[in-house]
Amino acid sequence: MPKIIARTGDDAVAEAMRQINPDVVAAYPITPQTEIVQFFSDFVANGKVKTELLCPESEHSAMSACIGASAAGGRVMTATSSQGLAYMWELVYIAASYRLPIVMPVVNRALSGPINIHCDHSDSMGARDSGWVQIFSENIQEAYDNTIQAVRIAEHANLLLPVIVTLDGFIISHAMEQFEILDDDTVQKFVGEYKPEYSLLDAKHPITYGPLQLFDYYMEQKKQQHEVIKSASSVVLQIASEFEKISKRKYELFEEYRMDDADIGIVVLGSASGTAKTVADKLREQGLRAGVLKIRLFRPFPAAELANSLSHLKALAVLDRSDTFGGLGGPVFEEVCASLYNYQFPDGHKIPAVNYIYGLGGRDVTLDHIEKVYRDLEGISRTGKINNLIQYLGVRE
Amino acid sequence: MPQEKGWKSLSRGGVILEPGNARDYETGSWRTFKPVVDREKCINCMFCWIFCPESAVIVKDDKMEGFNLKYCKGCGICAKECPKKAIEMAKD
């Protein structure tokens, strides 16, 4: 029977990893690593898992070891955060191009500089074009559930791609919440056994990973990645529906909260979604038709489905917990704008959309901040006029 | 060299599934200079065979017999390493 327990987000993800019981976890053991790996190393030391835990000298080496272990045919996981993900950079791209189904929880924390340890999305957004599937979590339950589903998504025969599962630094990773943990057996049965098609250790069928591909083949290889990650949306939905059977919890590409009849809406990902929903509820009581669209699957970006869901809004705000410095606002805003631009509105109209950069380096995002966003949207929906396309939310002038 | 495969025909992640298929890649086409051995000076020490990055030195019955020009890319390492200066690089 599933049990309700109280844990931090790190602890819950470590529990998911224990239940998954991967063959290899290679992870850098100290800062910027989070407690995920610390908790998991306890499970290893106490014989709760049969995992081989490698603690190399850097994240660069950790991901290298993951690539080697995955190419050897193992079920492989790691975890990282902030500078750690930045330090993995080269290998993150390589893991995706080799099509290795590595699963990596990323605790979203700000990148230096200035030096900072708190929540924002600049770390995983930096890896957004690396070819990994990226799934965002709003709370501890989702972080736990997404980690388990990620194994099946990554290893799906039609996909075979690495998957990042994110959870907001400190807000989810270090705060304690109650969540429902599934039985070990149920999770084991759900993830099943990983049967790799190729293995470097299979001496009877020798293979080579990572050959040189120059102007003659590099582009075909990239086209293969381009095509395969597009099919991840349907895999994510299929695994979600299987997961619903064991958990009674429903997951989709994104969550629509009071969007059906909304006039104004906020697109957001991660823990701030909860804050936005609370404010939407409050404004609904005052007669404002406010909705929230929380993105779960960020890579591949569910452009058509998302644009369709937003298409009836009169004004829209996208909340970004990172900036692109010189781009058109934050990365989520760029994706949403591109999605809307390519959406065929029946009457050719355009939805006024604005961007708010919020919560950088762990800056608190309050109910008042979100209410201001909705109030701005209400003004835009009435006048159709945008005064401020991109603004920082909760920043001092 | 087998080329012009489209992206749909490539193996997943570019994995090479056929062992030893480097043989299909004839690096001899890169060559500007070719090695020429002076049999009078050669003592069959096999330094050239050890150092050749393309395994293009032909050895038969413990004797160095020349070069496989399909794969010799003309790098000149054999000539550099030969202790008897028995190999010269000549314009191909």
XYZ file of C-alpha atoms in Angstrom:
489
model
C 0.000 0.000 0.000
C 1.264 3.504 -0.736
C 2.150 5.454 2.385
C 2.025 9.156 3.169
C 5.332 10.282 4.611
C 7.014 13.628 5.252
C 10.355 14.157 3.572
C 12.439 16.846 1.935
C 12.525 16.900 -1.854
C 16.090 15.598 -1.893
C 15.138 12.767 0.404
C 12.069 11.897 -1.700
C 14.140 11.757 -4.897
C 16.737 9.612 -3.123
C 13.893 7.278 -2.056
C 12.788 7.062 -5.690
C 16.362 6.190 -6.657
C 16.469 3.528 -3.944
C 13.280 1.978 -5.298
C 14.572 2.149 -8.874
C 17.809 0.510 -7.693
C 19.944 1.499 -10.693
C 23.056 -0.459 -11.665
C 25.357 2.547 -11.470
C 25.189 5.999 -9.912
C 28.182 8.199 -10.663
C 27.969 11.544 -8.919
C 30.251 14.187 -7.555
C 29.872 13.925 -3.781
C 30.291 17.488 -2.494
C 29.063 21.024 -3.192
C 27.329 21.918 -5.487
C 25.912 18.406 -5.113
C 22.738 18.182 -3.045
C 21.615 15.794 -0.362
C 20.090 13.520 -3.023
C 23.416 11.779 -3.451
C 24.193 11.925 0.257
C 20.931 10.146 1.127
C 21.444 7.698 -1.694
C 24.973 6.883 -0.517
C 23.446 5.853 2.819
C 21.268 3.362 0.971
C 24.351 2.010 -0.774
C 26.328 1.789 2.469
C 23.436 0.073 4.244
C 22.963 -2.490 1.499
C 19.486 -1.237 0.568
C 20.448 -1.134 -3.127
C 22.799 -3.122 -5.289
C 23.980 0.019 -7.069
C 27.631 0.635 -7.775
C 28.216 4.170 -6.493
C 31.115 6.036 -8.049
C 32.224 9.355 -6.628
C 34.674 10.825 -9.133
C 36.625 14.036 -8.744
C 34.266 16.291 -10.705
C 30.898 16.471 -12.421
C 32.750 16.326 -15.723
C 34.061 12.930 -14.679
C 30.747 11.929 -13.089
C 28.885 12.332 -16.361
C 31.764 10.664 -18.220
C 31.401 7.665 -15.916
C 27.625 7.676 -16.454
C 28.173 7.633 -20.212
C 30.600 4.721 -19.921
C 28.322 2.756 -17.618
C 25.271 3.397 -19.769
C 27.128 2.430 -22.944
C 28.147 -0.735 -21.119
C 24.439 -1.481 -20.789
C 23.658 -0.467 -17.217
C 20.723 1.473 -15.844
C 22.452 4.662 -14.801
C 21.505 7.681 -12.733
C 23.257 10.706 -11.338
C 22.199 14.010 -9.789
C 23.571 17.492 -9.865
C 22.806 21.157 -9.419
C 23.931 24.612 -10.497
C 27.694 24.824 -11.228
C 27.825 21.033 -11.233
C 25.601 20.878 -14.301
C 27.608 23.687 -15.871
C 30.789 21.718 -15.270
C 29.253 18.649 -16.935
C 28.545 20.682 -20.033
C 30.540 18.784 -22.680
C 29.376 15.395 -21.520
C 25.721 16.381 -21.218
C 25.634 16.905 -24.984
C 27.561 13.701 -25.609
C 25.181 11.575 -23.499
C 22.265 12.791 -25.623
C 24.024 12.313 -28.939
C 24.930 8.707 -27.986
C 21.254 8.174 -27.088
C 22.053 6.906 -23.594
C 19.037 6.686 -21.257
C 20.669 8.278 -18.210
C 18.305 9.829 -15.653
C 19.503 12.913 -13.798
C 17.559 14.830 -11.165
C 18.704 18.461 -11.260
C 18.082 20.647 -8.244
C 17.570 24.021 -9.893
C 19.919 26.563 -8.431
C 21.427 29.791 -9.757
C 24.635 29.903 -11.762
C 27.539 32.098 -10.682
C 28.212 34.969 -10.754
C 27.652 36.572 -8.465
C 28.141 33.467 -6.391
C 24.801 32.254 -5.042
C 23.386 28.946 -3.891
C 19.635 29.516 -4.147
C 16.874 28.622 -6.553
C 16.556 29.660 -10.136
C 16.368 27.816 -13.436
C 19.502 29.122 -15.121
C 21.356 25.820 -14.636
C 18.965 23.486 -16.446
C 17.960 26.182 -18.943
C 21.624 26.244 -19.915
C 21.242 22.598 -20.903
C 17.958 23.132 -22.716
C 19.486 22.610 -26.171
C 21.632 19.637 -25.222
C 19.147 17.023 -26.410
C 17.968 15.812 -23.002
C 14.285 15.447 -22.225
C 13.486 17.918 -19.421
C 10.654 17.497 -16.950
C 9.882 20.121 -14.304
C 8.313 19.394 -10.926
C 6.109 21.671 -8.858
C 6.454 19.944 -5.510
C 7.956 16.962 -3.731
C 5.294 14.532 -4.911
C 5.939 15.491 -8.519
C 9.710 15.292 -8.091
C 9.316 11.756 -6.735
C 6.790 10.698 -9.383
C 8.732 12.273 -12.254
C 11.958 10.548 -11.213
C 10.281 7.151 -11.406
C 8.584 7.915 -14.715
C 11.840 9.306 -16.143
C 13.433 5.851 -16.092
C 10.695 4.436 -18.314
C 10.709 7.497 -20.573
C 14.486 7.403 -21.030
C 14.580 3.677 -21.745
C 11.550 3.591 -24.041
C 12.551 1.682 -27.168
C 11.302 4.479 -29.434
C 13.278 7.090 -27.557
C 16.459 6.091 -25.714
C 17.373 9.567 -24.581
C 18.673 10.940 -21.296
C 16.158 12.687 -19.047
C 16.567 15.564 -16.597
C 13.991 15.844 -13.815
C 14.124 19.205 -12.089
C 13.092 20.326 -8.652
C 13.461 23.867 -7.372
C 16.480 24.372 -5.142
C 15.674 24.691 -1.435
C 11.981 25.459 -2.063
C 11.427 21.810 -3.007
C 14.803 20.201 -2.414
C 15.247 21.207 1.208
C 11.719 21.944 2.387
C 9.690 19.154 3.948
C 6.297 18.171 2.627
C 4.131 15.143 2.866
C 3.975 12.979 -0.188
C 2.755 9.534 -1.100
C 5.482 6.963 -1.543
C 4.674 3.855 -3.544
C 5.627 0.320 -2.459
C 9.113 -0.774 -3.414
C 7.637 -3.723 -5.316
C 5.237 -1.518 -7.243
C 8.069 0.765 -8.366
C 10.329 -2.171 -9.207
C 7.586 -3.717 -11.303
C 6.860 -0.378 -12.975
C 10.452 0.327 -13.988
C 11.098 -3.327 -14.825
C 14.424 -4.606 -16.024
C 16.485 -2.567 -18.457
C 17.486 -4.677 -21.432
C 19.957 -2.664 -23.502
C 20.059 -3.357 -27.198
C 23.807 -2.694 -27.334
C 26.424 -3.148 -24.678
C 30.130 -2.410 -24.727
C 30.595 -5.459 -22.509
C 29.024 -7.820 -25.014
C 32.246 -9.279 -26.422
C 30.319 -11.422 -28.898
C 28.908 -8.321 -30.577
C 31.654 -5.718 -30.461
C 30.476 -2.145 -30.991
C 31.969 1.339 -30.965
C 30.387 4.342 -29.258
C 31.409 7.855 -30.225
C 33.179 7.603 -33.575
C 34.321 10.713 -35.407
C 31.639 12.045 -37.740
C 32.702 14.970 -39.848
C 30.936 16.885 -42.607
C 29.923 13.547 -44.104
C 27.751 12.273 -41.222
C 27.531 14.790 -38.349
C 24.474 16.459 -39.816
C 22.581 13.197 -40.309
C 23.348 12.314 -36.694
C 21.942 15.646 -35.523
C 18.847 15.193 -37.682
C 18.323 11.837 -35.974
C 18.376 13.601 -32.572
C 16.101 16.341 -33.894
C 13.520 13.776 -34.956
C 13.712 11.383 -32.046
C 13.221 13.916 -29.266
C 10.031 15.105 -30.977
C 8.540 11.693 -30.300
C 9.192 12.119 -26.569
C 5.850 13.886 -26.015
C 3.865 10.778 -26.876
C 6.204 8.581 -24.821
C 5.823 10.929 -21.822
C 2.026 10.681 -22.120
C 2.090 6.903 -22.478
C 4.293 6.446 -19.416
C 2.139 8.966 -17.500
C -0.964 6.923 -18.190
C 0.766 3.735 -17.033
C 1.969 5.574 -13.934
C -1.562 6.758 -13.225
C -2.619 3.121 -12.910
C -0.192 2.500 -10.046
C -0.424 5.908 -8.372
C -3.869 7.359 -9.212
C -2.045 10.558 -10.090
C -2.502 12.034 -13.521
C 0.339 13.664 -15.429
C 0.306 15.369 -18.793
C 2.628 17.571 -20.862
C 1.417 20.538 -18.854
C -1.237 21.190 -16.259
C -4.118 23.522 -16.994
C -5.422 25.129 -13.844
C -8.738 26.974 -14.242
C -7.793 27.631 -17.857
C -11.061 26.530 -19.511
C -12.839 29.867 -19.193
C -9.839 32.031 -18.315
C -9.397 35.486 -19.844
C -5.948 36.043 -18.445
C -3.349 33.391 -17.834
C 0.120 32.820 -16.457
C 2.537 30.265 -17.880
C 4.970 29.086 -15.234
C 7.057 26.084 -14.289
C 8.365 24.699 -11.025
C 7.363 25.608 -7.490
C 6.024 29.092 -8.316
C 3.079 27.341 -9.999
C 1.564 26.730 -6.585
C 1.805 30.412 -5.724
C 0.190 31.320 -9.052
C -2.684 28.877 -8.483
C -3.361 30.356 -5.034
C -3.518 33.853 -6.488
C -5.720 32.693 -9.378
C -8.160 31.229 -6.827
C -8.250 34.488 -4.903
C -8.797 36.618 -8.013
C -11.521 34.257 -9.224
C -13.419 35.074 -6.028
C -13.190 38.719 -7.074
C -14.603 37.910 -10.491
C -11.360 37.957 -12.462
C -11.107 34.957 -14.748
C -7.537 33.975 -14.025
C -5.848 30.726 -15.029
C -2.475 29.037 -14.744
C -0.691 26.827 -17.217
C 2.113 24.901 -15.553
C 4.605 23.394 -17.956
C 5.745 19.914 -17.001
C 7.553 18.862 -20.166
C 9.939 21.618 -21.210
C 12.011 19.538 -23.635
C 10.661 18.672 -26.113
C 8.548 21.809 -25.862
C 4.875 20.950 -26.417
C 4.408 23.951 -28.728
C 1.200 23.081 -30.570
C -0.643 21.676 -27.556
C 0.369 24.647 -25.429
C -0.608 27.248 -28.016
C -3.951 25.522 -28.395
C -4.511 25.665 -24.657
C -3.640 29.381 -24.530
C -5.499 30.348 -27.689
C -8.637 31.692 -25.997
C -6.831 34.058 -23.613
C -7.141 37.829 -23.872
C -3.743 38.426 -22.290
C -0.922 36.181 -21.219
C 2.134 36.429 -18.971
C 5.081 34.052 -19.009
C 7.111 33.738 -15.825
C 10.783 32.937 -16.241
C 13.148 32.029 -13.444
C 16.168 32.743 -15.647
C 17.160 35.280 -18.266
C 18.675 34.905 -21.720
C 20.515 38.271 -21.583
C 19.994 39.829 -24.961
C 17.349 37.390 -26.095
C 13.643 38.126 -26.150
C 13.104 37.794 -22.413
C 13.457 34.476 -20.601
C 13.746 31.096 -22.311
C 10.151 30.067 -21.559
C 8.848 33.342 -22.990
C 10.774 32.743 -26.203
C 9.315 29.254 -26.532
C 5.770 30.396 -25.798
C 5.990 33.323 -28.224
C 7.372 31.061 -30.952
C 4.592 28.550 -30.278
C 1.908 31.225 -30.530
C 3.445 32.743 -33.659
C 3.132 29.401 -35.420
C -0.351 28.643 -34.145
C -3.116 29.112 -36.690
C -5.697 31.260 -34.938
C -8.994 30.861 -36.815
C -9.544 34.626 -37.021
C -5.867 35.585 -37.302
C -5.841 37.416 -33.981
C -2.848 37.728 -31.694
C -2.658 37.258 -27.942
C -0.795 40.039 -26.151
C 1.965 38.290 -24.212
C 4.374 39.716 -21.661
C 7.313 38.314 -19.756
C 8.290 38.549 -16.099
C 11.709 37.448 -14.934
C 11.343 36.488 -11.284
C 12.998 34.694 -8.401
C 16.599 34.862 -9.623
C 19.135 33.596 -7.106
C 16.334 32.520 -4.773
C 14.561 35.886 -4.594
C 11.195 35.184 -3.018
C 8.173 35.337 -5.270
C 5.169 36.405 -3.223
C 1.416 36.329 -3.669
C 1.588 40.108 -4.177
C 4.062 39.707 -7.034
C 1.801 37.273 -8.843
C -1.256 39.406 -8.159
C 0.536 42.362 -9.756
C 1.107 40.205 -12.852
C -2.601 39.358 -13.074
C -3.552 43.018 -12.514
C -1.203 44.022 -15.343
C -2.789 41.363 -17.535
C -6.246 42.580 -16.697
C -5.217 46.058 -17.902
C -3.669 44.652 -21.078
C -6.748 42.536 -21.809
C -8.934 45.673 -21.520
C -6.763 48.078 -23.510
C -4.766 45.712 -25.701
C -1.782 47.895 -24.855
C 1.563 46.576 -23.625
C 3.745 49.103 -21.829
C 6.387 46.728 -20.616
C 7.118 43.660 -22.722
C 9.762 42.195 -20.438
C 10.222 43.156 -16.820
C 11.935 41.953 -13.681
C 9.435 41.059 -10.974
C 10.255 42.115 -7.424
C 13.465 43.931 -8.271
C 14.584 47.208 -6.655
C 15.144 50.138 -8.997
C 34.270 4.292 -48.392
C 30.524 3.614 -48.047
C 28.900 7.034 -47.890
C 25.659 8.873 -48.501
C 23.575 7.022 -45.918
C 20.609 9.148 -44.884
C 19.752 9.898 -41.269
C 17.064 7.240 -41.231
C 19.610 4.515 -42.024
C 22.123 5.499 -39.354
C 22.428 3.378 -36.246
C 21.079 4.817 -33.031
C 23.492 7.411 -31.683
C 25.999 6.688 -34.430
C 27.071 3.424 -32.784
C 29.292 1.293 -35.021
C 27.791 -2.175 -35.012
C 30.160 -3.814 -37.459
C 33.555 -4.482 -35.887
C 36.629 -3.740 -37.969
C 34.892 -1.520 -40.476
C 37.714 1.028 -40.266
C 39.030 -1.163 -43.098
C 36.417 0.449 -45.339
C 37.955 3.845 -44.793
C 40.924 4.062 -47.120
C 43.165 6.700 -45.598
C 45.610 6.290 -48.487
C 43.628 8.987 -50.286
C 45.057 11.574 -47.853
C 48.644 10.949 -48.979
C 50.999 13.494 -50.537
C 54.265 11.670 -49.780
C 54.749 7.931 -49.846
C 57.355 5.926 -47.915
C 60.009 4.135 -49.943
C 62.146 1.543 -48.186
C 65.754 0.782 -49.049
C 65.995 -2.973 -48.554
C 69.789 -2.761 -48.333
C 69.595 -0.662 -45.154
C 66.543 -2.342 -43.534
C 67.364 -4.645 -40.596
C 63.738 -5.774 -40.020
C 63.636 -4.257 -36.543
C 59.884 -3.618 -37.031
C 59.983 -0.109 -35.542
C 58.021 1.102 -38.568
C 55.451 -1.638 -38.042
C 55.086 -0.722 -34.361
C 54.783 3.014 -34.964
C 52.567 3.068 -38.077
C 49.230 4.573 -36.938
C 47.361 2.905 -39.821
C 48.887 -0.586 -39.562
C 49.996 -0.075 -43.146
C 53.404 -1.739 -42.873
C 53.301 -5.180 -44.490
C 55.187 -7.889 -42.636
C 55.616 -11.423 -43.886
C 57.737 -14.202 -42.369
C 59.298 -11.772 -39.883
C 60.379 -9.508 -42.708
C 59.260 -5.989 -43.455
C 57.912 -6.205 -46.989
C 56.748 -2.689 -47.796
C 53.632 -0.574 -47.354
C 49.928 -0.981 -47.991
C 49.293 2.198 -49.926
C 45.517 1.805 -49.599
C 45.919 2.900 -45.989
C 49.316 4.636 -45.753
C 48.379 8.300 -45.318
C 51.961 9.484 -45.803
C 52.502 10.786 -42.279
C 56.212 9.880 -42.341
C 56.361 8.475 -38.819
C 58.010 5.307 -40.139
C 60.756 7.332 -41.833
C 61.276 9.396 -38.674
C 61.497 6.356 -36.388
C 63.610 4.095 -38.618
C 66.952 3.685 -36.776
C 68.775 2.934 -40.039
C 67.255 5.780 -42.061
C 66.091 3.127 -44.492
C 62.778 4.848 -45.289
C 62.508 7.966 -47.374
C 59.386 9.969 -48.085
C 58.982 10.568 -51.810
C 56.414 12.744 -53.553
C 53.531 10.452 -54.511
